[in-house]
Amino acid sequence: MQTEHTRVRFIDRELRKIEVERGDIVLSYPLNAIPDSLYEKIAGALGGDEPSATNLRSVYRDTVMKPAVCTFDIHRPYPINVATKIVRLTLTDSELEKKINDIEGKILSFQGVPFDDSIEDRIQFYRDLFIDDKKIDRFRIGAVEMYGDATYSNILNDPRVTLGFYWRSSNPPNAMSYQINAIAEMVNKDDPFYRYMWALRGLFSHRFLDLGRDEYVCAYKFWVSETHEKSLTGRTGFTP
């Protein structure tokens, strides 16, 4: 069966809408910002006062940057595909144009240095990158496609995705959760966004992953369309 691929054709930040084109059909979806609590948790993931190694271990254990990404294929008996993706906040396009060479240069400077010896520099780089809210795009979340399997083929045909976020908070509600309905835009390797996501995806990786190729299949811009808080709120007689 021949499928007809879709593409994001227009992002209107002022009118807060996303337009998706599928053949002769144009569909419009709302555009919204990342919820504040989710945004602050990701931006401040390495903001603690603990020793660098402890701070980094908390990032590995934390789930906030590892949402379940759900995509859809109507032709399968069970049409929902779920895959865990590592996500990052993204700089605005104008900031990426200005900083991408410096970002790549910084990542390259870590190569050849034992990972444990560069932890503090990697953490400080992450903190500096997200220190200015005005330089961060609040309407999208970034990820990379590593293998090009079910998630990739599903998004080619239907860019509507759902991201399920969950993390533990020290303040009530302690079990934080969001459903983010988004439109996924694919970005190829020559784009500054892809180069940025390549750099950020490997920033805290100390093991080599054999992808069977020299590069990622693509990067994703997950444009936030709808947000639904699913946090467990404590009530009398109930412990989440």
XYZ file of N, CA and C in Angstrom:
720
model
N 0.840 -1.199 0.000
C 0.000 0.000 0.000
C 0.875 1.249 0.000
N 0.637 2.158 -0.947
C 1.428 3.381 -1.029
C 0.954 4.385 0.025
N 1.913 4.971 0.713
C 1.579 5.954 1.728
C 1.960 7.335 1.252
N 1.292 8.320 1.772
C 1.534 9.713 1.392
C 2.144 10.437 2.579
N 3.396 10.864 2.430
C 4.091 11.486 3.541
C 3.550 12.886 3.819
N 3.658 13.282 5.066
C 3.213 14.605 5.474
C 4.424 15.447 5.842
N 4.223 16.763 5.925
C 5.322 17.640 6.326
C 4.745 18.872 7.023
N 5.544 19.424 7.923
C 5.192 20.691 8.556
C 5.502 21.791 7.557
N 4.496 22.573 7.200
C 4.747 23.576 6.163
C 4.859 24.987 6.720
N 4.338 25.227 7.941
C 4.335 26.599 8.437
C 4.164 26.619 9.947
N 4.969 27.453 10.617
C 4.840 27.693 12.051
C 4.565 29.177 12.244
N 3.426 29.520 12.817
C 3.073 30.914 13.061
C 3.067 31.162 14.564
N 4.122 31.807 15.050
C 4.241 32.027 16.490
C 3.263 33.088 16.982
N 2.980 34.083 16.158
C 2.072 35.153 16.590
C 0.643 34.641 16.710
N 0.199 33.879 15.715
C -1.154 33.325 15.754
C -1.219 32.004 16.512
N -0.045 31.530 16.936
C 0.058 30.295 17.707
C -0.592 29.118 16.968
N -0.111 28.849 15.756
C -0.644 27.702 15.035
C 0.447 27.031 14.195
N 0.224 25.737 13.929
C 1.105 24.922 13.105
C 0.279 24.416 11.925
N 0.826 24.506 10.723
C 0.145 23.966 9.550
C 0.912 22.753 9.033
N 0.161 21.678 8.787
C 0.728 20.423 8.299
C 0.105 20.121 6.939
N 0.961 19.749 5.984
C 0.508 19.486 4.617
C 0.587 17.997 4.320
N -0.502 17.462 3.813
C -0.558 16.069 3.365
C -1.220 16.033 1.999
N -0.410 15.939 0.960
C -0.947 16.034 -0.393
C -1.565 17.404 -0.614
N -2.834 17.431 -0.993
C -3.548 18.693 -1.216
C -4.257 19.196 0.037
N -4.112 18.481 1.128
C -4.822 18.827 2.356
C -3.885 19.555 3.309
N -4.355 20.669 3.882
C -3.597 21.419 4.881
C -4.386 21.392 6.187
N -3.753 20.916 7.233
C -4.370 20.837 8.550
C -3.707 21.831 9.484
N -4.494 22.434 10.355
C -3.980 23.447 11.279
C -4.154 22.975 12.718
N -3.094 23.169 13.524
C -3.102 22.776 14.915
C -2.634 23.944 15.780
N -3.070 24.003 17.039
C -2.607 25.078 17.924
C -1.137 24.895 18.296
N -0.484 25.992 18.615
C 0.904 26.000 19.075
C 0.931 26.587 20.480
N 1.540 25.874 21.412
C 1.581 26.328 22.802
C 2.985 26.170 23.379
N 3.214 26.795 24.520
C 4.524 26.750 25.164
C 4.659 25.500 26.032
N 5.906 25.107 26.267
C 6.193 24.034 27.212
C 5.692 24.467 28.595
N 4.988 23.613 29.320
C 4.528 23.994 30.671
C 5.703 24.434 31.548
N 5.459 25.449 32.373
C 6.535 26.044 33.167
C 7.260 25.019 34.037
N 6.508 24.169 34.724
C 7.148 23.222 35.641
C 8.040 22.228 34.896
N 7.621 21.805 33.718
C 8.426 20.897 32.903
C 9.662 21.613 32.368
N 9.451 22.818 31.867
C 10.555 23.614 31.344
C 11.621 23.859 32.416
N 11.191 24.265 33.591
C 12.140 24.576 34.668
C 12.874 23.343 35.143
N 12.207 22.202 35.149
C 12.848 20.958 35.583
C 13.958 20.557 34.616
N 13.708 20.662 33.313
C 14.733 20.285 32.334
C 15.869 21.299 32.336
N 15.529 22.588 32.340
C 16.565 23.623 32.299
C 17.462 23.558 33.524
N 16.890 23.219 34.681
C 17.649 23.194 35.919
C 18.111 21.814 36.336
N 18.164 20.883 35.371
C 18.485 19.496 35.699
C 19.851 19.339 36.355
N 20.775 20.243 36.054
C 22.129 20.150 36.604
C 22.456 21.369 37.448
N 21.440 21.923 38.093
C 21.642 23.138 38.856
C 21.895 22.935 40.329
N 22.034 21.697 40.772
C 22.224 21.439 42.191
C 23.619 21.786 42.683
N 23.772 21.827 44.001
C 25.060 22.146 44.630
C 25.876 20.901 44.957
N 25.374 19.724 44.607
C 26.088 18.493 44.900
C 27.364 18.400 44.053
N 28.289 17.490 44.448
C 29.477 17.265 43.613
C 29.084 16.882 42.197
N 29.938 17.199 41.239
C 29.604 16.997 39.827
C 29.203 15.567 39.521
N 29.941 14.594 40.053
C 29.627 13.197 39.767
C 28.241 12.830 40.298
N 27.895 13.331 41.479
C 26.568 13.069 42.053
C 25.488 13.732 41.218
N 25.738 14.965 40.800
C 24.798 15.700 39.968
C 24.530 14.963 38.668
N 25.589 14.435 38.072
C 25.437 13.734 36.803
C 24.687 12.422 36.977
N 24.956 11.708 38.075
C 24.230 10.454 38.325
C 22.738 10.704 38.482
N 22.383 11.858 39.048
C 20.966 12.172 39.195
C 20.303 12.382 37.835
N 21.060 12.911 36.867
C 20.524 13.072 35.508
C 20.279 11.709 34.876
N 21.199 10.761 35.089
C 21.003 9.420 34.544
C 19.778 8.753 35.155
N 19.560 8.972 36.457
C 18.425 8.334 37.131
C 17.097 9.033 36.842
N 17.154 10.347 36.657
C 15.920 11.117 36.494
C 15.235 10.739 35.180
N 13.924 10.851 35.182
C 13.149 10.449 34.007
C 12.655 11.624 33.179
N 12.864 12.852 33.631
C 12.206 13.984 32.987
C 12.663 14.190 31.543
N 13.904 13.835 31.223
C 14.382 13.993 29.855
C 14.338 12.684 29.069
N 13.510 11.750 29.547
C 13.348 10.456 28.865
C 11.862 10.132 28.705
N 11.112 10.960 28.003
C 9.673 10.693 27.870
C 9.396 9.514 26.948
N 8.225 8.933 27.118
C 7.724 7.944 26.168
C 7.109 8.696 24.987
N 7.582 8.399 23.785
C 7.082 9.046 22.572
C 6.153 8.065 21.860
N 4.905 8.452 21.723
C 3.888 7.577 21.133
C 3.547 8.051 19.728
N 3.628 7.132 18.760
C 3.273 7.427 17.369
C 2.228 6.415 16.903
N 1.701 6.648 15.702
C 0.504 5.920 15.276
C 0.693 5.364 13.866
N 0.285 4.101 13.690
C 0.268 3.463 12.362
C -1.012 2.651 12.252
N -1.954 3.170 11.508
C -3.285 2.551 11.425
C -3.242 1.174 10.780
N -2.177 0.855 10.047
C -2.112 -0.407 9.323
C -1.636 -1.565 10.193
N -1.211 -1.307 11.404
C -0.761 -2.372 12.296
C -1.912 -2.859 13.181
N -1.889 -4.130 13.583
C -2.950 -4.648 14.464
C -3.073 -3.848 15.751
N -1.927 -3.480 16.323
C -1.905 -2.585 17.483
C -1.227 -1.300 17.018
N -2.017 -0.270 16.744
C -1.495 0.875 15.974
C -0.588 1.830 16.738
N -0.490 1.746 18.060
C 0.326 2.680 18.837
C 1.722 2.105 19.040
N 2.732 2.878 18.686
C 4.125 2.516 18.966
C 4.654 3.438 20.057
N 5.335 2.867 21.049
C 5.893 3.635 22.157
C 7.406 3.439 22.186
N 8.143 4.537 22.233
C 9.606 4.473 22.301
C 10.102 5.564 23.241
N 11.045 5.222 24.092
C 11.645 6.208 24.978
C 12.699 6.998 24.211
N 12.608 8.328 24.259
C 13.580 9.198 23.597
C 14.210 10.124 24.628
N 15.483 10.410 24.443
C 16.139 11.422 25.267
C 15.932 12.778 24.605
N 15.369 13.723 25.355
C 15.025 15.027 24.790
C 15.852 16.129 25.451
N 15.914 17.267 24.774
C 16.607 18.439 25.289
C 15.785 19.684 24.951
N 15.961 20.727 25.758
C 15.468 22.035 25.351
C 16.297 22.506 24.165
N 15.751 23.430 23.389
C 16.471 23.903 22.208
C 16.598 25.419 22.229
N 17.703 25.903 21.713
C 17.866 27.340 21.534
C 16.990 27.805 20.380
N 16.739 29.097 20.315
C 16.001 29.659 19.187
C 16.841 29.521 17.920
N 16.196 29.620 16.781
C 16.918 29.495 15.509
C 18.001 30.547 15.362
N 17.710 31.773 15.790
C 18.708 32.842 15.655
C 19.923 32.560 16.538
N 19.695 32.026 17.745
C 20.814 31.685 18.627
C 21.604 30.507 18.080
N 20.911 29.546 17.489
C 21.611 28.404 16.901
C 22.535 28.846 15.776
N 22.055 29.757 14.950
C 22.889 30.260 13.852
C 24.168 30.889 14.389
N 24.051 31.610 15.500
C 25.209 32.307 16.064
C 26.147 31.379 16.825
N 25.598 30.355 17.471
C 26.387 29.590 18.434
C 26.777 28.188 17.990
N 26.229 27.693 16.874
C 26.413 26.282 16.558
C 27.878 25.914 16.384
N 28.690 26.773 15.785
C 30.106 26.448 15.618
C 30.817 26.369 16.971
N 30.473 27.284 17.872
C 31.075 27.261 19.207
C 30.627 26.027 19.985
N 29.352 25.654 19.847
C 28.841 24.471 20.533
C 29.567 23.214 20.045
N 29.683 23.079 18.725
C 30.376 21.912 18.183
C 31.848 21.908 18.598
N 32.463 23.078 18.618
C 33.855 23.161 19.036
C 34.040 22.729 20.477
N 33.094 23.113 21.339
C 33.176 22.726 22.744
C 33.031 21.222 22.908
N 32.102 20.629 22.175
C 31.918 19.181 22.250
C 33.165 18.456 21.763
N 33.765 18.947 20.692
C 34.982 18.323 20.169
C 36.136 18.441 21.153
N 36.139 19.511 21.947
C 37.224 19.686 22.921
C 37.177 18.631 24.015
N 36.015 17.988 24.223
C 35.904 16.946 25.230
C 36.461 15.609 24.728
N 36.553 15.468 23.409
C 37.029 14.199 22.864
C 38.517 14.022 23.158
N 38.889 12.804 23.455
C 40.274 12.531 23.798
C 40.583 12.746 25.258
N 39.611 13.319 26.011
C 39.764 13.515 27.453
C 38.940 12.444 28.163
N 39.506 11.735 29.153
C 38.699 10.752 29.884
C 37.399 11.377 30.379
N 36.291 10.648 30.225
C 34.985 11.208 30.534
C 34.926 11.765 31.946
N 35.452 11.009 32.915
C 35.390 11.456 34.312
C 36.139 12.760 34.534
N 37.165 13.005 33.726
C 37.950 14.232 33.877
C 37.263 15.448 33.273
N 36.226 15.211 32.468
C 35.546 16.329 31.797
C 34.139 16.573 32.328
N 33.741 15.852 33.389
C 32.370 15.964 33.896
C 32.032 17.402 34.290
N 32.907 18.044 35.054
C 32.616 19.404 35.508
C 32.453 20.355 34.335
N 33.307 20.232 33.314
C 33.201 21.097 32.142
C 31.918 20.831 31.371
N 31.505 19.596 31.281
C 30.262 19.253 30.573
C 29.048 19.823 31.305
N 29.043 19.692 32.626
C 27.937 20.223 33.415
C 27.877 21.743 33.295
N 29.019 22.406 33.391
C 29.033 23.864 33.289
C 28.592 24.323 31.913
N 28.965 23.572 30.883
C 28.531 23.890 29.519
C 27.013 23.824 29.423
N 26.409 22.783 30.004
C 24.950 22.642 29.991
C 24.287 23.808 30.722
N 24.811 24.157 31.894
C 24.240 25.258 32.656
C 24.310 26.569 31.886
N 25.456 26.852 31.285
C 25.644 28.109 30.559
C 24.724 28.188 29.343
N 24.467 27.048 28.727
C 23.664 27.026 27.514
C 22.230 27.482 27.775
N 21.696 27.159 28.957
C 20.293 27.436 29.254
C 20.113 28.489 30.341
N 21.128 29.325 30.528
C 21.057 30.315 31.599
C 20.158 31.499 31.251
N 19.954 31.757 29.967
C 19.164 32.902 29.520
C 17.872 32.409 28.873
N 16.751 32.602 29.564
C 15.458 32.126 29.058
C 15.112 32.697 27.691
N 15.542 33.921 27.413
C 15.167 34.584 26.151
C 15.783 33.885 24.942
N 16.816 33.082 25.175
C 17.497 32.415 24.067
C 17.012 30.990 23.853
N 16.013 30.582 24.621
C 15.473 29.231 24.522
C 14.107 29.270 23.844
N 13.886 28.358 22.924
C 12.596 28.286 22.227
C 11.614 27.525 23.107
N 10.619 28.233 23.628
C 9.666 27.642 24.565
C 8.566 26.836 23.863
N 8.556 26.822 22.539
C 7.479 26.147 21.818
C 7.847 24.747 21.334
N 9.095 24.322 21.539
C 9.484 23.030 20.998
C 10.468 22.309 21.920
N 10.540 20.995 21.720
C 11.458 20.111 22.431
C 12.219 19.330 21.368
N 13.504 19.106 21.580
C 14.327 18.449 20.570
C 14.694 17.022 20.931
N 14.893 16.192 19.901
C 15.359 14.812 20.075
C 16.048 14.393 18.785
N 16.698 13.227 18.814
C 17.282 12.656 17.600
C 16.653 11.303 17.333
N 16.650 10.915 16.066
C 16.221 9.577 15.668
C 17.478 8.738 15.438
N 17.631 7.685 16.222
C 18.865 6.919 16.192
C 18.836 5.777 15.184
N 17.683 5.136 15.011
C 17.656 3.911 14.222
C 16.779 3.978 12.976
N 15.800 4.846 12.954
C 14.956 4.961 11.768
C 13.956 3.833 11.619
N 13.448 3.330 12.738
C 12.510 2.210 12.670
C 11.065 2.709 12.788
N 10.312 2.182 13.757
C 8.871 2.433 13.814
C 8.536 3.900 14.045
N 9.201 4.549 15.012
C 8.893 5.960 15.281
C 9.101 6.801 14.033
N 10.216 6.582 13.362
C 10.557 7.356 12.163
C 9.531 7.151 11.051
N 9.213 5.896 10.736
C 8.273 5.636 9.644
C 6.874 6.133 9.990
N 6.480 6.033 11.264
C 5.165 6.535 11.653
C 5.069 8.042 11.503
N 6.122 8.752 11.905
C 6.102 10.217 11.817
C 6.118 10.678 10.373
N 6.787 9.939 9.491
C 6.763 10.283 8.071
C 5.328 10.367 7.548
N 4.485 9.484 8.046
C 3.114 9.417 7.556
C 2.118 10.187 8.409
N 2.447 10.398 9.674
C 1.549 11.140 10.559
C 2.401 11.809 11.634
N 2.625 13.121 11.543
C 3.536 13.799 12.467
C 2.942 14.087 13.842
N 1.714 13.673 14.089
C 1.113 13.863 15.410
C 1.709 12.848 16.382
N 2.302 13.340 17.448
C 2.912 12.464 18.448
C 2.453 12.886 19.840
N 2.547 11.965 20.760
C 2.282 12.259 22.166
C 3.518 11.902 22.978
N 3.959 12.847 23.806
C 5.089 12.625 24.700
C 4.571 12.513 26.124
N 4.907 11.416 26.786
C 4.493 11.213 28.166
C 5.660 11.473 29.109
N 5.585 12.560 29.874
C 6.641 12.939 30.812
C 6.238 12.556 32.232
N 7.229 12.083 33.000
C 6.996 11.768 34.406
C 8.279 12.011 35.182
N 8.163 12.624 36.352
C 9.314 12.758 37.238
C 8.835 12.951 38.673
N 9.754 12.704 39.600
C 9.462 12.879 41.013
C 9.885 14.272 41.448
N 9.063 14.902 42.281
C 9.342 16.235 42.786
C 9.384 16.202 44.313
N 10.242 17.024 44.891
C 10.318 17.104 46.353
C 9.172 17.920 46.931
N 8.481 18.675 46.079
C 7.341 19.489 46.517
C 6.045 18.928 45.938
N 4.935 19.034 46.676
C 3.649 18.549 46.168
C 3.249 19.304 44.897
N 2.625 18.628 43.920
C 2.442 17.176 43.874
C 3.767 16.470 43.591
N 4.020 15.385 44.312
C 5.314 14.722 44.234
C 5.496 13.892 42.973
N 4.419 13.405 42.411
C 4.481 12.626 41.177
C 4.004 13.504 40.030
N 4.962 14.136 39.346
C 4.633 15.073 38.272
C 4.523 14.343 36.937
N 3.519 14.718 36.158
C 3.318 14.052 34.868
C 2.605 14.982 33.901
N 3.038 14.940 32.655
C 2.395 15.722 31.596
C 2.235 14.873 30.344
N 1.112 15.045 29.686
C 0.923 14.552 28.331
C 1.079 15.734 27.393
N 2.079 15.651 26.524
C 2.324 16.708 25.552
C 1.959 16.186 24.173
N 0.928 16.726 23.571
C 0.580 16.399 22.190
C 1.305 17.368 21.273
N 2.066 16.835 20.342
C 2.960 17.675 19.553
C 2.908 17.294 18.079
N 3.427 18.195 17.263
C 3.640 17.939 15.841
C 5.139 17.792 15.631
N 5.559 16.656 15.067
C 6.980 16.368 14.886
C 7.444 16.830 13.503
N 8.492 17.628 13.506
C 9.119 18.066 12.264
C 10.496 17.419 12.165
N 10.781 16.778 11.037
C 12.074 16.125 10.828
C 13.091 17.128 10.277
N 14.315 17.033 10.783
C 15.380 17.960 10.370
C 16.591 17.136 9.956
N 17.140 17.438 8.787
C 18.261 16.685 8.239
C 19.608 17.217 8.722
N 20.673 16.499 8.383
C 21.985 16.696 9.011
C 22.653 18.024 8.701
N 22.293 18.698 7.603
C 22.956 19.952 7.260
C 22.389 21.150 8.020
N 21.308 20.956 8.714
C 20.642 22.046 9.425
C 21.316 22.299 10.770
N 21.460 23.578 11.195
C 22.038 23.866 12.510
C 21.303 23.159 13.655
N 20.003 22.962 13.517
C 19.248 22.282 14.569
C 19.718 20.846 14.727
N 19.903 20.147 13.610
C 20.417 18.771 13.672
C 21.783 18.756 14.332
N 22.655 19.673 13.937
C 24.011 19.722 14.502
C 23.963 19.986 16.010
N 23.037 20.840 16.412
C 22.853 21.133 17.835
C 22.410 19.894 18.598
N 21.413 19.187 18.051
C 20.907 18.003 18.733
C 21.952 16.898 18.753
N 22.751 16.785 17.714
C 23.854 15.815 17.710
C 24.803 16.102 18.867
N 25.125 17.367 19.057
C 26.046 17.751 20.124
C 25.445 17.491 21.500
N 24.179 17.907 21.698
C 23.548 17.772 23.023
C 23.234 16.325 23.362
N 22.922 15.516 22.353
C 22.585 14.111 22.626
C 23.782 13.353 23.198
N 24.983 13.697 22.775
C 26.156 12.977 23.241
C 26.885 13.634 24.386
N 26.357 14.753 24.893
C 27.069 15.516 25.911
C 27.361 14.691 27.163
N 26.400 13.887 27.615
C 26.583 13.115 28.839
C 26.674 11.612 28.584
N 26.990 11.244 27.350
C 27.140 9.831 27.010
C 28.600 9.425 27.160
N 28.835 8.388 27.941
C 30.207 7.919 28.102
C 30.406 6.533 27.504
N 29.382 6.018 26.815
C 29.501 4.748 26.107
C 29.172 4.953 24.645
N 29.882 4.252 23.765
C 29.646 4.327 22.331
C 28.452 3.458 21.968
N 27.527 4.026 21.203
C 26.375 3.276 20.721
C 26.579 2.930 19.257
N 26.509 1.654 18.933
C 26.686 1.220 17.552
C 25.364 1.369 16.804
N 25.281 2.425 15.992
C 24.052 2.699 15.253
C 24.041 2.018 13.884
N 25.177 1.469 13.492
C 25.272 0.891 12.159
C 25.494 1.927 11.077
N 25.762 3.166 11.501
C 26.024 4.262 10.551
C 26.809 5.332 11.291
N 27.256 6.349 10.544
C 28.097 7.390 11.140
C 27.300 8.547 11.736
N 25.995 8.571 11.502
C 25.209 9.722 11.928
C 23.790 9.303 12.279
N 23.061 10.200 12.941
C 21.669 9.939 13.249
C 20.826 10.067 11.979
N 19.687 9.386 11.978
C 18.801 9.440 10.811
C 18.279 10.855 10.595
N 17.868 11.513 11.671
C 17.369 12.889 11.611
C 17.269 13.418 13.025
N 16.947 14.676 13.150
C 16.571 15.256 14.441
C 15.097 15.607 14.381
N 14.462 15.654 15.538
C 13.049 16.009 15.617
C 12.869 17.333 16.356
N 12.033 18.183 15.785
C 11.477 19.306 16.522
C 10.066 18.898 16.932
N 9.846 18.694 18.205
C 8.509 18.387 18.703
C 7.838 19.705 19.071
N 7.001 20.220 18.161
C 6.295 21.481 18.388
C 5.100 21.225 19.304
N 5.079 21.886 20.439
C 4.049 21.639 21.449
C 2.708 22.190 20.972
N 1.710 21.321 20.923
C 0.385 21.727 20.475
C -0.612 21.763 21.631
N -0.678 20.686 22.395
C -1.571 20.616 23.555
C -0.796 20.095 24.758
N -1.145 20.581 25.937
C -0.536 20.065 27.165
C -1.640 19.677 28.139
N -1.464 18.526 28.774
C -2.425 18.043 29.761
C -1.648 17.569 30.980
N -1.864 18.229 32.113
C -1.175 17.792 33.321
C -1.847 16.538 33.858
N -1.023 15.525 34.157
C -1.530 14.250 34.667
C -0.918 13.918 36.026
N -0.453 14.962 36.742
C 0.206 14.745 38.028
C -0.760 14.143 39.046
N -0.212 13.310 39.917
C -0.997 12.731 41.007
C -0.996 13.704 42.180
N -2.150 14.196 42.541
C -2.291 15.143 43.637
C -2.806 14.425 44.874
N -2.073 14.599 45.975
C -2.443 13.919 47.197
C -3.764 14.421 47.766
N -4.583 13.514 48.272
C -5.823 13.872 48.920
C -5.873 13.167 50.285
N -6.810 13.579 51.108
C -6.945 12.961 52.426
C -7.160 11.461 52.287
N -6.298 10.697 52.954
C -6.425 9.245 52.911
C -5.821 8.617 51.685
N -5.158 9.433 50.820
C -4.587 8.883 49.589
C -3.128 9.299 49.478
N -2.270 8.331 49.226
C -0.849 8.607 49.033
C -0.450 8.242 47.621
N -0.015 9.200 46.795
C 0.349 8.871 45.421
C 1.623 8.032 45.394
